[in-house]
Tab-separated table of C-alpha atoms in Angstrom:
chain	number	residue	atom	x	y	z
D	1	UNK	CA	27.048	-8.787	-5.670
D	2	UNK	CA	26.044	-8.660	-9.134
D	3	UNK	CA	22.336	-7.935	-10.245
D	4	UNK	CA	20.940	-10.091	-12.023
D	5	UNK	CA	20.243	-8.813	-16.259
D	6	UNK	CA	16.615	-7.075	-16.263
D	7	UNK	CA	15.970	-3.949	-18.035
D	8	UNK	CA	14.506	-2.435	-14.626
D	9	UNK	CA	12.960	0.704	-16.357
D	10	UNK	CA	10.594	-1.643	-18.440
D	11	UNK	CA	9.915	-4.545	-15.802
D	12	UNK	CA	6.181	-3.240	-15.042
D	13	UNK	CA	4.641	-3.702	-11.421
D	14	UNK	CA	4.326	-7.436	-11.677
D	15	UNK	CA	5.059	-10.618	-10.002
D	16	UNK	CA	8.634	-11.784	-11.146
D	17	UNK	CA	10.171	-14.927	-9.598
D	18	UNK	CA	12.719	-14.301	-6.929
D	19	UNK	CA	15.280	-16.997	-5.109
D	20	UNK	CA	14.724	-17.030	-1.903
D	21	UNK	CA	11.191	-16.568	0.568
D	22	UNK	CA	10.348	-16.239	4.167
D	23	UNK	CA	8.005	-18.840	5.760
D	24	UNK	CA	7.044	-19.354	9.270
D	25	UNK	CA	3.709	-21.736	10.482
D	26	UNK	CA	1.357	-21.487	13.071
D	27	UNK	CA	0.469	-24.399	15.095
D	28	UNK	CA	-0.597	-25.761	18.661
D	29	UNK	CA	-0.890	-22.127	19.904
D	30	UNK	CA	2.995	-20.997	18.948
D	31	UNK	CA	5.014	-19.833	15.769
D	32	UNK	CA	7.728	-22.292	14.685
D	33	UNK	CA	11.612	-20.997	14.203
D	34	UNK	CA	10.721	-20.279	10.390
D	35	UNK	CA	13.084	-19.498	7.554
D	36	UNK	CA	14.343	-19.085	3.912
D	37	UNK	CA	13.206	-21.313	1.317
D	38	UNK	CA	13.861	-21.890	-2.159
D	39	UNK	CA	9.971	-23.417	-2.949
D	40	UNK	CA	7.437	-20.603	-4.494
D	41	UNK	CA	4.825	-23.183	-4.288
D	42	UNK	CA	2.053	-23.657	-1.221
D	43	UNK	CA	0.628	-27.015	-0.741
D	44	UNK	CA	-2.189	-26.824	1.526
D	45	UNK	CA	-5.819	-28.642	2.469
D	46	UNK	CA	-8.282	-28.711	-0.110
D	47	UNK	CA	-10.227	-27.523	3.078
D	48	UNK	CA	-8.255	-24.551	4.181
D	49	UNK	CA	-9.937	-22.084	6.200
D	50	UNK	CA	-8.252	-19.210	3.738
D	51	UNK	CA	-10.077	-20.943	0.824
D	52	UNK	CA	-13.319	-21.252	2.478
D	53	UNK	CA	-14.022	-18.480	4.457
D	54	UNK	CA	-10.881	-15.566	3.011
D	55	UNK	CA	-9.187	-15.784	6.262
D	56	UNK	CA	-6.158	-13.938	4.999
D	57	UNK	CA	-4.482	-10.303	4.951
D	58	UNK	CA	-1.363	-8.899	3.645
D	59	UNK	CA	1.033	-5.809	3.512
D	60	UNK	CA	3.089	-4.239	1.014
D	61	UNK	CA	6.451	-2.470	1.248
D	62	UNK	CA	9.818	-1.250	-0.868
D	63	UNK	CA	13.132	-1.968	-0.530
D	64	UNK	CA	15.158	0.537	-2.180
D	65	UNK	CA	19.191	1.438	-3.017
D	66	UNK	CA	20.195	4.425	-1.556
D	67	UNK	CA	22.440	7.150	-3.141
D	68	UNK	CA	24.753	5.862	-0.738
D	69	UNK	CA	24.878	2.598	-2.207
D	70	UNK	CA	22.998	0.949	0.775
D	71	UNK	CA	20.142	-0.802	1.143
D	72	UNK	CA	17.102	0.263	2.599
D	73	UNK	CA	13.430	-0.079	3.817
D	74	UNK	CA	10.505	2.644	4.190
D	75	UNK	CA	9.206	1.999	8.187
D	76	UNK	CA	8.116	-1.345	7.959
D	77	UNK	CA	7.714	-1.217	11.314
D	78	UNK	CA	4.523	0.240	10.392
D	79	UNK	CA	3.335	-2.431	8.001
D	80	UNK	CA	4.461	-4.526	10.729
D	81	UNK	CA	1.913	-2.945	13.448
D	82	UNK	CA	-0.433	-2.674	10.955
D	83	UNK	CA	-0.715	-6.598	9.863
D	84	UNK	CA	-1.121	-7.683	13.666
D	85	UNK	CA	-3.906	-4.455	13.693
D	86	UNK	CA	-5.270	-6.935	11.096
D	87	UNK	CA	-4.884	-10.363	12.190
D	88	UNK	CA	-6.373	-9.455	15.496
D	89	UNK	CA	-9.485	-8.529	13.959
D	90	UNK	CA	-9.261	-11.248	11.350
D	91	UNK	CA	-8.953	-13.946	14.499
D	92	UNK	CA	-5.755	-14.637	13.380
D	93	UNK	CA	-2.573	-14.636	15.789
D	94	UNK	CA	-0.493	-12.029	15.991
D	95	UNK	CA	2.565	-12.309	13.893
D	96	UNK	CA	5.450	-10.200	16.039
D	97	UNK	CA	6.630	-7.140	15.316
D	98	UNK	CA	10.424	-8.382	15.449
D	99	UNK	CA	10.120	-11.591	13.560
D	100	UNK	CA	8.432	-9.035	10.792
D	101	UNK	CA	11.398	-7.135	10.773
D	102	UNK	CA	13.984	-9.804	10.740
D	103	UNK	CA	11.678	-11.984	7.534
D	104	UNK	CA	12.027	-8.441	5.491
D	105	UNK	CA	15.449	-7.905	6.415
D	106	UNK	CA	16.204	-12.060	5.519
D	107	UNK	CA	14.507	-12.105	2.144
D	108	UNK	CA	15.743	-8.859	1.222
D	109	UNK	CA	19.516	-9.635	1.651
D	110	UNK	CA	18.753	-13.928	0.033
D	111	UNK	CA	17.542	-11.287	-2.764
D	112	UNK	CA	20.119	-8.798	-3.051
D	113	UNK	CA	20.992	-9.663	-6.916
D	114	UNK	CA	17.250	-8.257	-7.560
D	115	UNK	CA	17.482	-5.240	-6.017
D	116	UNK	CA	17.265	-2.564	-8.638
D	117	UNK	CA	20.334	-0.404	-8.913
D	118	UNK	CA	19.873	3.720	-7.623
D	119	UNK	CA	19.386	5.753	-10.397
D	120	UNK	CA	16.758	2.819	-12.074
D	121	UNK	CA	13.564	3.751	-10.936
D	122	UNK	CA	12.692	0.287	-10.027
D	123	UNK	CA	12.952	-1.203	-6.422
D	124	UNK	CA	12.374	-4.330	-4.944
D	125	UNK	CA	8.508	-5.126	-3.341
D	126	UNK	CA	8.362	-7.193	-0.555
D	127	UNK	CA	4.871	-8.841	0.310
D	128	UNK	CA	4.343	-10.257	3.672
D	129	UNK	CA	1.557	-12.256	4.127
D	130	UNK	CA	-0.684	-14.367	6.063
D	131	UNK	CA	-3.718	-16.963	5.615
D	132	UNK	CA	-5.754	-20.127	7.921
D	133	UNK	CA	-3.594	-23.085	6.538
D	134	UNK	CA	-5.776	-25.118	8.637
D	135	UNK	CA	-8.479	-27.370	7.358
D	136	UNK	CA	-12.228	-25.771	8.577
D	137	UNK	CA	-15.248	-26.797	7.275
D	138	UNK	CA	-17.935	-25.292	9.542
D	139	UNK	CA	-17.640	-21.432	9.779
D	140	UNK	CA	-14.816	-20.854	12.538
D	141	UNK	CA	-11.020	-19.784	12.224
D	142	UNK	CA	-8.751	-21.794	11.806
D	143	UNK	CA	-6.066	-23.549	14.150
D	144	UNK	CA	-2.834	-23.189	11.746
D	145	UNK	CA	-1.259	-20.670	10.140
D	146	UNK	CA	1.170	-19.631	7.972
D	147	UNK	CA	2.937	-16.228	7.350
D	148	UNK	CA	5.216	-16.049	4.174
D	149	UNK	CA	7.528	-13.165	2.949
D	150	UNK	CA	8.373	-13.041	-0.886
D	151	UNK	CA	10.096	-10.315	-2.765
D	152	UNK	CA	9.610	-9.297	-6.553
D	153	UNK	CA	11.068	-6.248	-8.450
D	154	UNK	CA	9.225	-3.809	-10.277
D	155	UNK	CA	9.940	-1.090	-12.388
D	156	UNK	CA	8.656	2.901	-12.007
D	157	UNK	CA	5.245	3.330	-11.588
D	158	UNK	CA	5.450	6.214	-13.528
D	159	UNK	CA	7.525	5.761	-16.799
D	160	UNK	CA	8.370	9.313	-18.482
D	161	UNK	CA	7.034	11.109	-15.846
D	162	UNK	CA	3.490	11.052	-13.471
D	163	UNK	CA	0.501	12.036	-15.649
D	164	UNK	CA	-2.734	12.814	-14.010
D	165	UNK	CA	-5.745	10.136	-13.871
D	166	UNK	CA	-9.365	10.516	-14.308
D	167	UNK	CA	-11.495	8.555	-11.610
D	168	UNK	CA	-14.759	8.218	-11.263
D	169	UNK	CA	-17.425	8.047	-8.110
D	170	UNK	CA	-18.136	4.697	-7.956
D	171	UNK	CA	-21.837	3.794	-7.253
D	172	UNK	CA	-20.779	0.493	-4.688
D	173	UNK	CA	-19.299	0.949	-1.539
D	174	UNK	CA	-15.732	-0.276	-0.913
D	175	UNK	CA	-16.894	-1.529	2.610
D	176	UNK	CA	-19.734	-1.726	5.298
D	177	UNK	CA	-20.020	1.058	7.773
D	178	UNK	CA	-18.447	-0.690	11.296
D	179	UNK	CA	-16.540	-3.144	8.650
D	180	UNK	CA	-12.881	-3.988	8.236
D	181	UNK	CA	-12.590	-0.647	5.623
D	182	UNK	CA	-9.782	0.038	7.812
D	183	UNK	CA	-7.426	-3.119	7.968
D	184	UNK	CA	-5.460	-4.804	5.102
D	185	UNK	CA	-7.703	-7.823	4.660
D	186	UNK	CA	-7.615	-9.291	1.250
D	187	UNK	CA	-11.572	-9.615	1.424
D	188	UNK	CA	-11.855	-6.115	0.875
D	189	UNK	CA	-9.924	-6.219	-2.199
D	190	UNK	CA	-12.153	-9.070	-3.544
D	191	UNK	CA	-15.198	-7.134	-3.604
D	192	UNK	CA	-13.508	-4.054	-5.607
D	193	UNK	CA	-12.557	-6.279	-8.236
D	194	UNK	CA	-15.177	-6.268	-10.236
D	195	UNK	CA	-15.737	-2.506	-9.919
D	196	UNK	CA	-12.099	-1.976	-10.620
D	197	UNK	CA	-12.368	-3.790	-14.001
D	198	UNK	CA	-15.328	-2.273	-14.871
D	199	UNK	CA	-13.933	1.194	-14.759
D	200	UNK	CA	-10.539	0.046	-16.830
D	201	UNK	CA	-13.091	-1.040	-19.144
D	202	UNK	CA	-14.953	2.624	-18.944
D	203	UNK	CA	-11.722	4.782	-19.166
D	204	UNK	CA	-11.204	5.453	-15.940
D	205	UNK	CA	-8.117	4.782	-14.230
D	206	UNK	CA	-9.593	3.905	-10.676
D	207	UNK	CA	-12.897	4.334	-8.375
D	208	UNK	CA	-13.606	7.140	-5.686
D	209	UNK	CA	-15.644	5.183	-3.299
D	210	UNK	CA	-17.543	7.285	-1.131
D	211	UNK	CA	-18.674	6.553	2.950
D	212	UNK	CA	-20.511	3.367	3.118
D	213	UNK	CA	-23.341	5.024	5.856
D	214	UNK	CA	-24.363	8.761	4.392
D	215	UNK	CA	-22.531	8.138	0.774
D	216	UNK	CA	-21.173	11.739	1.265
D	217	UNK	CA	-18.403	11.824	2.008
D	218	UNK	CA	-14.851	10.975	-0.022
D	219	UNK	CA	-13.053	7.585	1.726
D	220	UNK	CA	-10.677	6.286	-0.736
D	221	UNK	CA	-9.770	4.261	-3.905
D	222	UNK	CA	-9.828	0.691	-3.757
D	223	UNK	CA	-6.392	0.816	-3.392
D	224	UNK	CA	-5.031	4.343	-2.140
D	225	UNK	CA	-6.041	7.017	0.148
D	226	UNK	CA	-6.839	10.570	-1.124
D	227	UNK	CA	-4.726	13.561	-0.215
D	228	UNK	CA	-6.073	17.005	-1.356
D	229	UNK	CA	-4.958	20.876	-1.471
D	230	UNK	CA	-6.845	23.794	-1.209
D	231	UNK	CA	-6.221	27.008	-3.676
D	232	UNK	CA	-4.683	28.552	-0.335
D	233	UNK	CA	-2.158	25.721	-0.056
D	234	UNK	CA	-3.591	23.830	2.653
D	235	UNK	CA	-3.055	20.121	2.756
D	236	UNK	CA	-6.460	18.204	3.153
D	237	UNK	CA	-6.648	14.055	4.405
D	238	UNK	CA	-10.402	12.088	4.576
D	239	UNK	CA	-10.767	10.655	8.090
D	240	UNK	CA	-13.058	7.719	8.659
D	241	UNK	CA	-13.075	4.546	10.814
D	242	UNK	CA	-13.597	2.696	7.670
D	243	UNK	CA	-10.810	4.227	5.773
D	244	UNK	CA	-7.407	2.063	5.178
D	245	UNK	CA	-4.636	4.061	7.170
D	246	UNK	CA	-1.855	4.457	4.616
D	247	UNK	CA	1.965	4.549	5.552
D	248	UNK	CA	2.701	6.645	3.023
D	249	UNK	CA	-0.937	8.919	3.330
D	250	UNK	CA	0.660	9.361	7.073
D	251	UNK	CA	4.146	10.415	6.027
D	252	UNK	CA	3.011	12.548	3.879
D	253	UNK	CA	0.869	14.312	6.503
D	254	UNK	CA	3.748	14.640	8.696
D	255	UNK	CA	6.493	15.727	6.365
D	256	UNK	CA	3.706	18.358	4.997
D	257	UNK	CA	3.606	19.863	8.610
D	258	UNK	CA	7.430	19.494	9.676
D	259	UNK	CA	9.442	19.587	6.418
D	260	UNK	CA	7.379	21.540	3.831
D	261	UNK	CA	4.953	24.044	6.675
D	262	UNK	CA	2.436	23.439	5.546
D	263	UNK	CA	-1.160	23.280	7.153
D	264	UNK	CA	-2.616	20.240	7.166
D	265	UNK	CA	-6.125	19.402	7.866
D	266	UNK	CA	-7.198	15.446	9.215
D	267	UNK	CA	-11.412	15.646	8.739
D	268	UNK	CA	-14.254	14.652	6.868
D	269	UNK	CA	-14.257	15.903	3.372
D	270	UNK	CA	-17.555	16.037	1.267
D	271	UNK	CA	-17.913	15.245	-1.913
D	272	UNK	CA	-19.693	18.545	-2.860
D	273	UNK	CA	-16.565	20.251	-1.588
D	274	UNK	CA	-13.750	18.533	-3.680
D	275	UNK	CA	-15.019	20.910	-6.181
D	276	UNK	CA	-12.893	23.483	-4.336
D	277	UNK	CA	-9.951	21.837	-4.228
D	278	UNK	CA	-6.794	22.570	-6.228
D	279	UNK	CA	-5.154	19.403	-6.476
D	280	UNK	CA	-6.056	16.073	-6.005
D	281	UNK	CA	-3.571	12.690	-5.579
D	282	UNK	CA	-4.004	9.168	-4.241
D	283	UNK	CA	-1.345	7.883	-2.370
D	284	UNK	CA	-0.261	4.242	-1.260
D	285	UNK	CA	3.263	2.195	-2.055
D	286	UNK	CA	3.315	1.542	-5.330
D	287	UNK	CA	2.764	5.309	-6.951
D	288	UNK	CA	3.906	7.422	-3.629
D	289	UNK	CA	1.653	9.915	-5.372
D	290	UNK	CA	-0.617	9.760	-8.186
D	291	UNK	CA	-1.876	12.874	-9.598
D	292	UNK	CA	-5.713	12.841	-10.309
D	293	UNK	CA	-6.589	15.760	-12.782
D	294	UNK	CA	-10.558	14.876	-13.153
D	295	UNK	CA	-13.348	13.372	-11.078
D	296	UNK	CA	-16.464	12.173	-13.329
D	297	UNK	CA	-19.226	12.322	-11.062
D	298	UNK	CA	-21.998	10.558	-12.792
D	299	UNK	CA	-21.296	12.873	-16.186
D	300	UNK	CA	-20.495	16.096	-14.330
D	301	UNK	CA	-16.522	16.411	-14.770
D	302	UNK	CA	-14.465	17.767	-11.332
D	303	UNK	CA	-11.389	19.551	-13.128
D	304	UNK	CA	-8.707	20.418	-10.733
D	305	UNK	CA	-6.919	23.937	-11.330
D	306	UNK	CA	-3.488	21.166	-12.021
D	307	UNK	CA	-4.646	20.082	-14.914
D	308	UNK	CA	-4.310	16.943	-16.925
D	309	UNK	CA	-0.463	17.602	-17.932
D	310	UNK	CA	1.690	16.769	-14.543
D	311	UNK	CA	1.310	16.991	-10.845
D	312	UNK	CA	0.076	20.273	-8.758
D	313	UNK	CA	2.505	22.244	-7.121
D	314	UNK	CA	2.742	21.045	-3.489
D	315	UNK	CA	1.263	17.586	-4.753
D	316	UNK	CA	5.194	17.506	-6.508
D	317	UNK	CA	6.815	19.196	-3.517
D	318	UNK	CA	5.213	16.140	-1.749
D	319	UNK	CA	6.132	13.233	-3.866
D	320	UNK	CA	10.340	14.819	-4.129
D	321	UNK	CA	10.284	15.336	-0.621
D	322	UNK	CA	9.446	11.869	-0.109
D	323	UNK	CA	10.818	10.106	-2.547
D	324	UNK	CA	13.916	12.001	-1.458
D	325	UNK	CA	13.609	10.545	1.705
D	326	UNK	CA	13.240	6.783	0.668
D	327	UNK	CA	16.369	7.199	-1.858
D	328	UNK	CA	18.619	9.250	0.649
D	329	UNK	CA	18.671	11.988	-0.986
D	330	UNK	CA	17.063	13.673	2.338
D	331	UNK	CA	17.192	13.210	5.783
D	332	UNK	CA	14.408	11.505	6.837
D	333	UNK	CA	13.332	11.424	10.226
D	334	UNK	CA	14.906	9.115	13.299
D	335	UNK	CA	12.834	5.601	12.479
D	336	UNK	CA	11.813	5.964	8.886
D	337	UNK	CA	14.377	4.381	7.058
D	338	UNK	CA	15.644	0.566	8.296
D	339	UNK	CA	19.210	0.591	6.754
D	340	UNK	CA	19.354	-3.515	5.905
D	341	UNK	CA	22.602	-3.653	3.986
D	342	UNK	CA	25.297	-0.543	4.811
């Protein structure tokens, strides 16, 4: 199929409307058969639950053109499972896993012209989301819901290489103790918007959030999990019941153990031990790994030995291995790559 004529290297990470999206509706206790539509707009009641009480959740994943020319997605089954967990916690109906995967396939195939070519550094970003569309005025879950998945091509996250970023320790909390920090609810992101704008205005790329109970332990940023490397080469990731279980982070942990032979610890990480680490990165769907060169802890700088010029050695190996699997240059574990079109 002939590709849409886009400047793949410079389209940025933003919304570009594509040809088709998938829509399914839940009413009277059941999902309808769903299907593709040309219409990118949503019509709903002014009293829709999503507008009144923020009953919504979402996922993010990517489709790629692999080295052999096939179109693939990376571990979308985990996105389906995470959305199911989120929906259940928000008192929303679960969209079945197989239907989630079918929606991903249909949207990618219907927008094949927007799947960037191999080697461009760009990908097709997919956004499955669900929300309460039924009207609600009293505080209660909706009785009607809509599940949608759209696609948008996005450019390479790092143009000219991944330069380490500077982040700050936040005075605000990302999530409440025993709250919704471990699910991908829209409300988690809404409450972080002012904080990220203020961080950007102050010259920082992100906020480091601490645990909301003791404020002594590292949790995550507004949209990514942390990964640290010790001076003796051990990979360490924070563990908490209020951290979103990143699919990228889980994948990096597995390949660190099984492919690179590294020792890995998933444990509580205290802020006062962060200066002892050799490398730091933020991991998530958009960038895979964003290297961190410096953390500002209220005027006290934590500078990692990996520096401000490039990724640390082990972080780079993790990044290269995972992206190599996504692009088909390295064989991935069974079940990690969903082939959408040969």
